[in-house]
GROMACS .gro file of C-alpha atoms in nm:
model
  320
    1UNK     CA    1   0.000   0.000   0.000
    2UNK     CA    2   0.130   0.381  -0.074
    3UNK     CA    3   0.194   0.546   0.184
    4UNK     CA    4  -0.014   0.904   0.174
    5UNK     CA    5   0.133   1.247   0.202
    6UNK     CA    6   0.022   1.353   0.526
    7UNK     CA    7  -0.069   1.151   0.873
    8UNK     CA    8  -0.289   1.378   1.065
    9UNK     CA    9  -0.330   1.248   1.424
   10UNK     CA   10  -0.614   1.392   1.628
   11UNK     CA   11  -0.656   1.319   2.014
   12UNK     CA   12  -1.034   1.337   2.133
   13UNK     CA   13  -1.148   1.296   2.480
   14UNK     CA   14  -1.530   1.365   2.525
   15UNK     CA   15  -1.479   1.555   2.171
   16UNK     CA   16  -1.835   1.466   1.988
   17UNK     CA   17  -1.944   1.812   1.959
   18UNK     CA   18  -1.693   1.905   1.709
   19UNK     CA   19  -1.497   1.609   1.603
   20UNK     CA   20  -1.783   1.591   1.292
   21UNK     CA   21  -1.665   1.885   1.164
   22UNK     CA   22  -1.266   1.837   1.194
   23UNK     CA   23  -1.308   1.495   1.061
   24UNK     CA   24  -1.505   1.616   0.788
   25UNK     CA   25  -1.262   1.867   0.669
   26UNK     CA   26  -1.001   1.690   0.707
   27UNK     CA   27  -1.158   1.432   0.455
   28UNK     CA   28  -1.210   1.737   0.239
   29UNK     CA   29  -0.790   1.765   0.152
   30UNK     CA   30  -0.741   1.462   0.016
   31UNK     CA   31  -0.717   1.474  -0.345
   32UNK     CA   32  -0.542   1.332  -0.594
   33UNK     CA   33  -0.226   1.578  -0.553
   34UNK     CA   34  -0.212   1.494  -0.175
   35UNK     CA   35  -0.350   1.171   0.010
   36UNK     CA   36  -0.409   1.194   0.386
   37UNK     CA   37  -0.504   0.927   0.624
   38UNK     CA   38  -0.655   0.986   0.968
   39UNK     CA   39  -0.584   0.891   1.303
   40UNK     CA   40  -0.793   0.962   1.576
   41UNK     CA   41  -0.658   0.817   1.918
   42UNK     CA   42  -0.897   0.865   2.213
   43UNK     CA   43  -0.838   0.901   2.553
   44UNK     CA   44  -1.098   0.729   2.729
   45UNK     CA   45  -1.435   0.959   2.639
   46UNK     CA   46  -1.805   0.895   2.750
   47UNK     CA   47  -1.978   1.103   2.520
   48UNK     CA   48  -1.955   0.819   2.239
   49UNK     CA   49  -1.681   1.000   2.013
   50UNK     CA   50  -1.500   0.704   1.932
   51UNK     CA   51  -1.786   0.556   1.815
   52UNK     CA   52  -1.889   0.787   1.587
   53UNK     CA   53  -1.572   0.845   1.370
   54UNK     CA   54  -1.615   0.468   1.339
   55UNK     CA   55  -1.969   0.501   1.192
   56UNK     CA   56  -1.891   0.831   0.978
   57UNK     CA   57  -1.558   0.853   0.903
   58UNK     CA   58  -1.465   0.410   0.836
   59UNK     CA   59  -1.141   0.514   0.667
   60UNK     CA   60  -1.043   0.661   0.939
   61UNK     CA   61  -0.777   0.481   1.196
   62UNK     CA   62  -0.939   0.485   1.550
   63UNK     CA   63  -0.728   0.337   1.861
   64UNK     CA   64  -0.933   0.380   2.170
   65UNK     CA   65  -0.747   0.427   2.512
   66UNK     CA   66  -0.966   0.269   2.814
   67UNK     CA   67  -0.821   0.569   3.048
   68UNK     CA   68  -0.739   0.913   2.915
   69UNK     CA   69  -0.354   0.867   2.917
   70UNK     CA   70  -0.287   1.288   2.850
   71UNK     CA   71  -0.271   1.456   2.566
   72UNK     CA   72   0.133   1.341   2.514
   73UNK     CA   73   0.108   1.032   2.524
   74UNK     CA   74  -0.186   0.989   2.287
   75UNK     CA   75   0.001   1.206   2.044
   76UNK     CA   76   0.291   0.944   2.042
   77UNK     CA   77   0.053   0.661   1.970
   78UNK     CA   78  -0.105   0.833   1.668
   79UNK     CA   79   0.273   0.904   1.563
   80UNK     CA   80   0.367   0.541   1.561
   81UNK     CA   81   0.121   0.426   1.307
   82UNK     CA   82   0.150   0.769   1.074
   83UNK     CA   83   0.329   0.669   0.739
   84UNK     CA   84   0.308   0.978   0.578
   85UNK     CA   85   0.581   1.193   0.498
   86UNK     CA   86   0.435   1.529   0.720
   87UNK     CA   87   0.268   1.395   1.027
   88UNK     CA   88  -0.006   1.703   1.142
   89UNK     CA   89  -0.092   1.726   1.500
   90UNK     CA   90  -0.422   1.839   1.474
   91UNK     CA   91  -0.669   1.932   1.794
   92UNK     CA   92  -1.037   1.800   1.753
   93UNK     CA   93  -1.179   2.146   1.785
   94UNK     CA   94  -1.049   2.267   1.488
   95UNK     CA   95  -1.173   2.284   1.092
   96UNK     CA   96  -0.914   2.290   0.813
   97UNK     CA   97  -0.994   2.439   0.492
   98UNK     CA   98  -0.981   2.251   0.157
   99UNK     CA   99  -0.631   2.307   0.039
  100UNK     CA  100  -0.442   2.400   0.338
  101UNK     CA  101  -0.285   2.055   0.422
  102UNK     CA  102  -0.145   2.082   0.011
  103UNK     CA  103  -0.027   2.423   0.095
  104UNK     CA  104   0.146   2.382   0.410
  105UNK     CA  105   0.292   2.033   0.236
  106UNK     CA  106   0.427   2.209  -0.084
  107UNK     CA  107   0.594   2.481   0.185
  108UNK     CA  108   0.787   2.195   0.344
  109UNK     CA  109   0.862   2.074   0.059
  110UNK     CA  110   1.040   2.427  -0.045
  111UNK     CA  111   1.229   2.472   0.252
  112UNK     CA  112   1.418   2.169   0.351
  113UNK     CA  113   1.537   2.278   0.711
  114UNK     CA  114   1.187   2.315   0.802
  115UNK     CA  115   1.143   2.055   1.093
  116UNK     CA  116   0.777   2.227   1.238
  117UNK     CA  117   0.509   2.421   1.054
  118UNK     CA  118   0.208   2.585   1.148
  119UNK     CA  119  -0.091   2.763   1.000
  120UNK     CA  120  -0.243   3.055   1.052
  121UNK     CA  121  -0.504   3.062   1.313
  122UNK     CA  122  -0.862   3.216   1.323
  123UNK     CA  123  -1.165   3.170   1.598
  124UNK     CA  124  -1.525   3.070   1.450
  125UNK     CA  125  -1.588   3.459   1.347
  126UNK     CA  126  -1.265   3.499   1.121
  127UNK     CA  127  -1.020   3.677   1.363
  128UNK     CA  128  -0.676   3.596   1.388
  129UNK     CA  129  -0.535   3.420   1.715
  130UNK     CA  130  -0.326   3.531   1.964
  131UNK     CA  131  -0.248   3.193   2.055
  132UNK     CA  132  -0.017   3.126   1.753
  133UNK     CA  133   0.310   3.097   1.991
  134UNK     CA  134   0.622   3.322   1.924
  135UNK     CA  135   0.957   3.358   2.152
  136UNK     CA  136   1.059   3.100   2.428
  137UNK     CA  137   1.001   3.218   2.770
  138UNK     CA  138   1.286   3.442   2.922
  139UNK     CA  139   1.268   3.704   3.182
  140UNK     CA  140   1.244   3.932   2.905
  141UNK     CA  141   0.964   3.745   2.676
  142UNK     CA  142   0.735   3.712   3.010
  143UNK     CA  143   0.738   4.043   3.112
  144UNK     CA  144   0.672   4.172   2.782
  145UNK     CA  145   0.376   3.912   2.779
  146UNK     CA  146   0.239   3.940   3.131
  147UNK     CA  147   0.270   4.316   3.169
  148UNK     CA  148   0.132   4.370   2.785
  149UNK     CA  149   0.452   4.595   2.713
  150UNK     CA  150   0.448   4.343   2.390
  151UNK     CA  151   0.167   4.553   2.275
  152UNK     CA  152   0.333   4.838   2.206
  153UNK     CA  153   0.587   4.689   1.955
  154UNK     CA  154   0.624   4.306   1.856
  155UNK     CA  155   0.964   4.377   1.733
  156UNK     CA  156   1.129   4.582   2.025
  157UNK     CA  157   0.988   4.417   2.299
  158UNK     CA  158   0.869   4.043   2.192
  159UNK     CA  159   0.657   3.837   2.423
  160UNK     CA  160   0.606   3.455   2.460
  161UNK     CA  161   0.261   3.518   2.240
  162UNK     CA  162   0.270   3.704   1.909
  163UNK     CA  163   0.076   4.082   1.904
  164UNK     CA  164   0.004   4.126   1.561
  165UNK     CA  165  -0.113   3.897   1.243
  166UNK     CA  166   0.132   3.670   1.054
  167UNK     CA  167   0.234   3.747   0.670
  168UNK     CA  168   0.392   3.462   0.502
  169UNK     CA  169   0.638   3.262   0.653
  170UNK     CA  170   0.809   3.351   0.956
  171UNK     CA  171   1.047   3.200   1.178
  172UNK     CA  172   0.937   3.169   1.529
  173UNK     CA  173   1.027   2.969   1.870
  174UNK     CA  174   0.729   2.763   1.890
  175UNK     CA  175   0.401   2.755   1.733
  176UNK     CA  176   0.030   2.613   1.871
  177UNK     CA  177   0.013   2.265   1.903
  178UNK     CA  178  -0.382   2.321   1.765
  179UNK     CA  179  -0.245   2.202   1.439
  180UNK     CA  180   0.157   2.106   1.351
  181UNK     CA  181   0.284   1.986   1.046
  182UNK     CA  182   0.585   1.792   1.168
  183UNK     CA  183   0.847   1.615   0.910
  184UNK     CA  184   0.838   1.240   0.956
  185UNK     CA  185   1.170   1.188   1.057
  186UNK     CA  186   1.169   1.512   1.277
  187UNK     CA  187   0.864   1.357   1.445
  188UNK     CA  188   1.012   1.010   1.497
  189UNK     CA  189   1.311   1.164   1.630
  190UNK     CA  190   1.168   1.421   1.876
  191UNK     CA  191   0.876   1.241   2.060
  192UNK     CA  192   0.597   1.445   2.282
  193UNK     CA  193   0.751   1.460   2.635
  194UNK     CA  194   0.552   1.515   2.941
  195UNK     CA  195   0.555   1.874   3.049
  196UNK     CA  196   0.220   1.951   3.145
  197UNK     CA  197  -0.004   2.291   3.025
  198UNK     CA  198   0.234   2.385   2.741
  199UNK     CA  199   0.300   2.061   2.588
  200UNK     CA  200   0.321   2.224   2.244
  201UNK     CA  201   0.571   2.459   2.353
  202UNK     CA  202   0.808   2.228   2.521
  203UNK     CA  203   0.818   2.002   2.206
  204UNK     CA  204   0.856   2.239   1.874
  205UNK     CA  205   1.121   2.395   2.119
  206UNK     CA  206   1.322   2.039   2.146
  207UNK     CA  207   1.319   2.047   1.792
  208UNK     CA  208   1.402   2.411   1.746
  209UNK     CA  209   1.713   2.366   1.969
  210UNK     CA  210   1.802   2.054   1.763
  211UNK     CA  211   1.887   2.295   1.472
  212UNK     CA  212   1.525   2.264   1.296
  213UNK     CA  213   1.340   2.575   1.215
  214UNK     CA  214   1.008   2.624   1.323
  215UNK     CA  215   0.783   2.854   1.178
  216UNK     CA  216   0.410   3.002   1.097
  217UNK     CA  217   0.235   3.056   0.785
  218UNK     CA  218  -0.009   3.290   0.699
  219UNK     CA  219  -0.078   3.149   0.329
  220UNK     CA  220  -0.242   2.856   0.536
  221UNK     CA  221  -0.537   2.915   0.789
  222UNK     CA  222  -0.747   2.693   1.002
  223UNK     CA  223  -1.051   2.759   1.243
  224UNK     CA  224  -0.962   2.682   1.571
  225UNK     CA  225  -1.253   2.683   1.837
  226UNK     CA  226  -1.015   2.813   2.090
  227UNK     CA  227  -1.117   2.880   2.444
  228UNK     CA  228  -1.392   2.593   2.450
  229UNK     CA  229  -1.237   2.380   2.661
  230UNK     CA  230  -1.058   2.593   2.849
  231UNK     CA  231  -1.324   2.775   3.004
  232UNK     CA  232  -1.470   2.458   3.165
  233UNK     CA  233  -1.102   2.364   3.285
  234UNK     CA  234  -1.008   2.283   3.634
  235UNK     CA  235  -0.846   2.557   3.806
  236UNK     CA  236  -0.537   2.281   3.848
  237UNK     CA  237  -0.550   2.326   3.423
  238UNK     CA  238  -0.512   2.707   3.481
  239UNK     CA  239  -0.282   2.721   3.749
  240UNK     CA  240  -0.040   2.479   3.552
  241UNK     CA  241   0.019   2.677   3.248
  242UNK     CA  242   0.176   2.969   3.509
  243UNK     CA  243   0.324   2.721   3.702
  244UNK     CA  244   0.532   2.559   3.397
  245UNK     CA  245   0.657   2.870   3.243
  246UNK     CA  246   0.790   2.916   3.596
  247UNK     CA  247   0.959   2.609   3.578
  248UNK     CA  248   1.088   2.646   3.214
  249UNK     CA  249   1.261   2.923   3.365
  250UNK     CA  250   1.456   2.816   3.646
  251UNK     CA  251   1.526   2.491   3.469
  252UNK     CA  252   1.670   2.660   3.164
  253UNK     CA  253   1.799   3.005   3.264
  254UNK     CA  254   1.872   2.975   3.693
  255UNK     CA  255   1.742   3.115   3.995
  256UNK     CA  256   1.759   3.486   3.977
  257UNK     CA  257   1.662   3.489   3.620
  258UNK     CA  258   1.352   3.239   3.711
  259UNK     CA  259   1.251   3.503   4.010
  260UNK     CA  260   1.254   3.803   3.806
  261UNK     CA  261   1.036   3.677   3.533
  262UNK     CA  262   0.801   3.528   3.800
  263UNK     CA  263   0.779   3.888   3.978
  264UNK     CA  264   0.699   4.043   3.643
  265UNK     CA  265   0.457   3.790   3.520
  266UNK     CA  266   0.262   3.815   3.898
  267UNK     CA  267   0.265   4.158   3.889
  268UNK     CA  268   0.099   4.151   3.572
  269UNK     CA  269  -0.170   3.921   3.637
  270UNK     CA  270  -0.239   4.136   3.916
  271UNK     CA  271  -0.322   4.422   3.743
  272UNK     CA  272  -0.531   4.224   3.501
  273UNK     CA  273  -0.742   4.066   3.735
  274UNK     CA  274  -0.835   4.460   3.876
  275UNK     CA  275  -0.850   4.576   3.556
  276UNK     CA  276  -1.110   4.296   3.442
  277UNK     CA  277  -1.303   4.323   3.772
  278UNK     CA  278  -1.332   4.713   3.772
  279UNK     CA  279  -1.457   4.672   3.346
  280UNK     CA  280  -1.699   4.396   3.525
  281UNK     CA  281  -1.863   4.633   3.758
  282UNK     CA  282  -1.898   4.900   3.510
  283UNK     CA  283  -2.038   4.706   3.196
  284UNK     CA  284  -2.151   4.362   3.375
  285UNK     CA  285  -1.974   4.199   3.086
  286UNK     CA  286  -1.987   3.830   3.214
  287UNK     CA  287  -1.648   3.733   3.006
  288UNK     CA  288  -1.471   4.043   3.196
  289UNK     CA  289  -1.581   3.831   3.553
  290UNK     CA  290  -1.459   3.507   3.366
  291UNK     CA  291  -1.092   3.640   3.308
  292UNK     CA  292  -1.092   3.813   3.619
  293UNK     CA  293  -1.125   3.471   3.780
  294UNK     CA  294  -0.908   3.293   3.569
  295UNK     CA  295  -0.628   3.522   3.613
  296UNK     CA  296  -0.702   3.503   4.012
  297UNK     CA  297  -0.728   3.101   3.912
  298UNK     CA  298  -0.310   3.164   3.779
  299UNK     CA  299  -0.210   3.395   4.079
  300UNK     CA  300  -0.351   3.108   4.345
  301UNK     CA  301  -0.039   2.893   4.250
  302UNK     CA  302   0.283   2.978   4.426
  303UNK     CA  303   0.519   2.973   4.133
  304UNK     CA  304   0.831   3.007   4.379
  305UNK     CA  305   0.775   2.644   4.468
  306UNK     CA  306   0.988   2.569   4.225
  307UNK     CA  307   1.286   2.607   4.408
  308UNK     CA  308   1.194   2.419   4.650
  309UNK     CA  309   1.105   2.087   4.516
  310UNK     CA  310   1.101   1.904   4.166
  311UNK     CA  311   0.758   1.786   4.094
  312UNK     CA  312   0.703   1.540   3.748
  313UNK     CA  313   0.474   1.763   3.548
  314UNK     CA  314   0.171   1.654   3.530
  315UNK     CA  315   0.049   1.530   3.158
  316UNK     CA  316  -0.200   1.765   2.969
  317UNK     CA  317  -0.572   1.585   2.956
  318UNK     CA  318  -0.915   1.774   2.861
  319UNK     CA  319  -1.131   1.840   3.074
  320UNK     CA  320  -1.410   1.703   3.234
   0.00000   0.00000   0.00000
């Protein structure tokens, strides 16, 4: 059997609200120019989305976990069966235009010392994403991000996040793991590791620091539901994205570095959380109160516990 272009492994758990539509336009990009095959790995759900990618989608390669084994893990069992050339992590909440797997493909194919590429991303009502990854966390990069002085130029002062839309290609430290296009033998050399909220970050960084570039696209574009999960997440979800950049710094850069980007990055969830309580009071916006409490969710961790004891991250799951 030929093996197709692209492997596009998709982790579910409880995901049968919108895995219809990913599968569906995922099915939609293969074409005679580029085949794909499809393979869903789930992680234990109850809603019945297992069963019905096997009913809809029967080309579709479906391994069912009996436990949800994180988001990491299930990645690396999709990856062991892909026989494509590009493997594409793809999230479940997510819908890929017709043609953007061909045009993503045809950019690896230009640009041999590409190890990670990723699309452009755009919420349900056509605006571009934040959440499209940029620098590696540093002192610098955090305060920038935390204390929004990232806003007032992406070039002079860049944060962890990117500020402004992407044009083209363009390099970048790591990239959102809601969709990857990974090179085969990048993939099979750089497996997911276990670093909990910020999985995606942690692994196009690996390969990044391997001598791979990693970069985003804007000539390719996918709808990513962003934010649906996350605002049913436990607070433990929440706290742990703080918590890791926290670690990623005293792990990588030392103590005093790890303290002043954990000052900066407090102090600016501080002033967020008045900030979206005051807007609260004065509109009665309910999203205000819901990032006033997830930033007060963030702050409830003490991120200084990190030099006090190594605790094994916990792996990334959906949540309940």
């Amino acid at each position: 059997m030929q093996a197709p272009t692209v492997s596009v492994v998709t982790v579910t758990f409880n995901s049968k609200e919108y895995i219809r539509a990913c599968l569906g336009s995922v099915a939609e990009n293969d074409s005679r120019v580029i085949s794909i095959e499809h393979i869903v790995v789930d992680n234990g759900s109850r809603d019945g989305s297992a069963a019905l990618v096997r009913s809809e989608f029967p080309r579709a390669i479906v391994i069912e976990n009996p436990v949800n084994r994180g988001f990491t893990a299930a990645n690396n069992q999709g990856q062991a069966l892909a026989r494509g050339r590009y493997v594409v992590f793809l999230n479940p909440d997510t819908v890929v235009p017709r043609g953007t797997f061909q045009t993503m493909a045809d950019t690896m194919d230009r640009h041999a010392d590409l190890g990670v590429l990723a699309p452009r991303l755009v919420d349900e009502h056509g605006r571009w994403s934040l959440d499209m990854g940029h620098r590696s966390p540093t002192a610098w990069t955090v305060i920038n991000s935390f204390m929004l002085i990232n806003r007032l130029s992406h070039d002079v002062f860049p944060g962890v996040l990117r500020t402004k839309d992407v044009r083209g290609l363009e390099d970048c430290d790591w990239a959102c793991g809601a969709c990857l296009m990974v090179r085969q033998e990048v993939a099979k050399a750089f497996p997911w590791r276990e670093f909990g909220s910020g999985d995606d970050m942690d692994y196009c960084l690996q390969i990044k620091e391997a001598g791979w570039r990693v970069a985003v696209t804007g000539d390719a574009e996918i709808t990513h539901f962003a934010g649906r999960s996350w605002k049913v997440a436990r607070p433990a979800t929440l706290v742990g994205t703080a918590s890791n950049v926290a670690r990623y710094l005293a792990q990588r850069h030392g103590r005093m570095h790890a303290v002043v980007g954990i000052v900066g990055m407090r102090l600016g969830l501080r002033a967020r959380s008045v900030v979206h309580r005051l807007l609260y009071h004065l509109t009665h916006d309910p999203e205000r109160l819901y990032k006033a409490n997830k930033t007060r969710q963030f702050l409830a961790h003490d991120d200084f516990s990190v030099f006090r004891k190594v605790k094994r991250p916990t792996p990334t799951s959906y949540p309940d």
